[in-house]
mmCIF file of C-alpha atoms in Angstrom:
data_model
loop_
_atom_site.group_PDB
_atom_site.id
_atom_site.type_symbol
_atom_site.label_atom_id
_atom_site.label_comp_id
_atom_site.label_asym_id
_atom_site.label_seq_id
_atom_site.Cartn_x
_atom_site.Cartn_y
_atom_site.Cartn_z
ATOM 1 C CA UNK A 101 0.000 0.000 0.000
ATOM 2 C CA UNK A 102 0.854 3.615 0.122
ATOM 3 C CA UNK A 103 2.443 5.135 3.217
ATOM 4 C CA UNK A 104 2.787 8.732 4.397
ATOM 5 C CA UNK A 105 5.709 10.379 6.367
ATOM 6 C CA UNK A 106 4.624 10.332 10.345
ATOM 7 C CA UNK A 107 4.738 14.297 9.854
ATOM 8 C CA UNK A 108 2.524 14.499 6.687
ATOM 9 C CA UNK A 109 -0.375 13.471 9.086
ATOM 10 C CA UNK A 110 -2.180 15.680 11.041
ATOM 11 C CA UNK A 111 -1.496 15.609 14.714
ATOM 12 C CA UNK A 112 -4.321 15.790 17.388
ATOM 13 C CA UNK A 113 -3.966 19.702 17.530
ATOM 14 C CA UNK A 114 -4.630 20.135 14.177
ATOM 15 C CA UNK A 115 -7.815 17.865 13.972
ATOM 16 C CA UNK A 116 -9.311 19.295 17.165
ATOM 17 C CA UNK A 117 -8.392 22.760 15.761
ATOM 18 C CA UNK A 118 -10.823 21.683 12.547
ATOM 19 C CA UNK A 119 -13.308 20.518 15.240
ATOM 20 C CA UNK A 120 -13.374 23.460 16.784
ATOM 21 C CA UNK A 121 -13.525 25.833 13.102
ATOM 22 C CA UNK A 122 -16.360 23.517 11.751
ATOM 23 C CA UNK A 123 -18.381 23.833 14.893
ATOM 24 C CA UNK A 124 -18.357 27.771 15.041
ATOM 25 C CA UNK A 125 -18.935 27.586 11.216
ATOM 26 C CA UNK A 126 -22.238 25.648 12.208
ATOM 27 C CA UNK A 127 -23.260 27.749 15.147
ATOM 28 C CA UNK A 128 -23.056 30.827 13.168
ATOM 29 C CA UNK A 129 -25.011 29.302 10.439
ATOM 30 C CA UNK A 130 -27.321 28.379 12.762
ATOM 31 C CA UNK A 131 -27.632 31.661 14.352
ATOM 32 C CA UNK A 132 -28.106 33.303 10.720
ATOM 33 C CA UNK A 133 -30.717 30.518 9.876
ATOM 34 C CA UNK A 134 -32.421 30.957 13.187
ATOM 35 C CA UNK A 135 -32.652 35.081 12.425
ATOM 36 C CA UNK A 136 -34.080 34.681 9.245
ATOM 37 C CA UNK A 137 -36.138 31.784 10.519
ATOM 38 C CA UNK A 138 -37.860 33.455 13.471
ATOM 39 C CA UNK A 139 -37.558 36.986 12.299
ATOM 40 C CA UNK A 140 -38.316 37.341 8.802
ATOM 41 C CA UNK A 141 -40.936 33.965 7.677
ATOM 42 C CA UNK A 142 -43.817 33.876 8.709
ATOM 43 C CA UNK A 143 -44.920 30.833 11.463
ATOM 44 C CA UNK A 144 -46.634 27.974 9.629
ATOM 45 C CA UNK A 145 -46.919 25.327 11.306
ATOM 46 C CA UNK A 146 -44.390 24.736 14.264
ATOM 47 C CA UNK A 147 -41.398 26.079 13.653
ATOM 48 C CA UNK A 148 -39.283 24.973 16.119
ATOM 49 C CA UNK A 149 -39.247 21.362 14.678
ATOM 50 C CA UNK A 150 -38.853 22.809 11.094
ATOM 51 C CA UNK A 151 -36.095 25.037 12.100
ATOM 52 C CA UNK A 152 -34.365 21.961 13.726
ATOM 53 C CA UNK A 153 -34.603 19.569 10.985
ATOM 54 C CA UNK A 154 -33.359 22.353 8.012
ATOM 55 C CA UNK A 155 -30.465 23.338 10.243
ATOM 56 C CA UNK A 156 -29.634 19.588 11.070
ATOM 57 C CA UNK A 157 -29.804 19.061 6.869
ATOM 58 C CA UNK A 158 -27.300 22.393 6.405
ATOM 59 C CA UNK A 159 -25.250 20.293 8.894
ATOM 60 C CA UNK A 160 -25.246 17.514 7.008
ATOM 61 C CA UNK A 161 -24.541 19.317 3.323
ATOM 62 C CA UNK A 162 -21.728 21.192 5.053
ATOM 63 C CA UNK A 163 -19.999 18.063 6.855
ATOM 64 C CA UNK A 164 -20.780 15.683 3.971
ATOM 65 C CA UNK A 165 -20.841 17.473 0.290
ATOM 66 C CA UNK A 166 -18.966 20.197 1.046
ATOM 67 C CA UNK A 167 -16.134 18.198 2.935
ATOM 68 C CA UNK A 168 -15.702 16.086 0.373
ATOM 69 C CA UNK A 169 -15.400 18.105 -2.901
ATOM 70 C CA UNK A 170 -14.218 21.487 -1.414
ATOM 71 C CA UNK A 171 -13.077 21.016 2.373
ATOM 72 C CA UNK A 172 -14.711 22.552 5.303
ATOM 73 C CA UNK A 173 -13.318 25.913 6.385
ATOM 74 C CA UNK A 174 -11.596 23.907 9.059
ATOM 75 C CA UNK A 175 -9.450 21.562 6.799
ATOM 76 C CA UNK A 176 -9.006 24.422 4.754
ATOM 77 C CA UNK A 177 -7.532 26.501 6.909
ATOM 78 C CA UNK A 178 -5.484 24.427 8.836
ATOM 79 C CA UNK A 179 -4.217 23.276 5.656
ATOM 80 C CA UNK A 180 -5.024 19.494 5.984
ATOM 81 C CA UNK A 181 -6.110 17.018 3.559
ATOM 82 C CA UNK A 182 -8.463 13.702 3.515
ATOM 83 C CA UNK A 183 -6.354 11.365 1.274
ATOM 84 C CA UNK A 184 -8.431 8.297 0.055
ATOM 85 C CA UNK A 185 -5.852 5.262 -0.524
#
């Protein structure tokens, strides 16, 4: 198989570093969704649940698509890269 240099792989400050980006990068998205949410649409329906599920799918678009074509802001910032062997 292919091996990597020990230092080519990211240590456990970098990875909790990208834990810590992504999460603020979802919290402010959720903040933003929950502004235009609450503030701007009208209610229909109950919009707690609704708000949950839409910012759970964001989640999901932004940890799954976006990861793995782009990078989150996290890996892309730090600099780190998911290799697929």
């Amino acid at each position: 198989g292919v091996f990597y240099a020990p230092e080519a792989c990211a240590g456990l400050p970098a990875r909790l570093l990208i834990l810590v980006i992504d999460f603020s990068v979802l919290l402010v998205c959720g903040v933003v969704l929950q502004i235009i949410w609450y503030d701007l649409l009208p209610t229909v329906g109950n919009p707690n649940a609704a708000f949950f599920w839409t910012w759970v799918a964001l989640s999901y678009v932004y940890l799954v698509f976006v990861e793995s074509y782009v990078g989150t802001v996290g890996f892309l910032m730090t600099g780190v890269k998911i290799v697929n062997l």
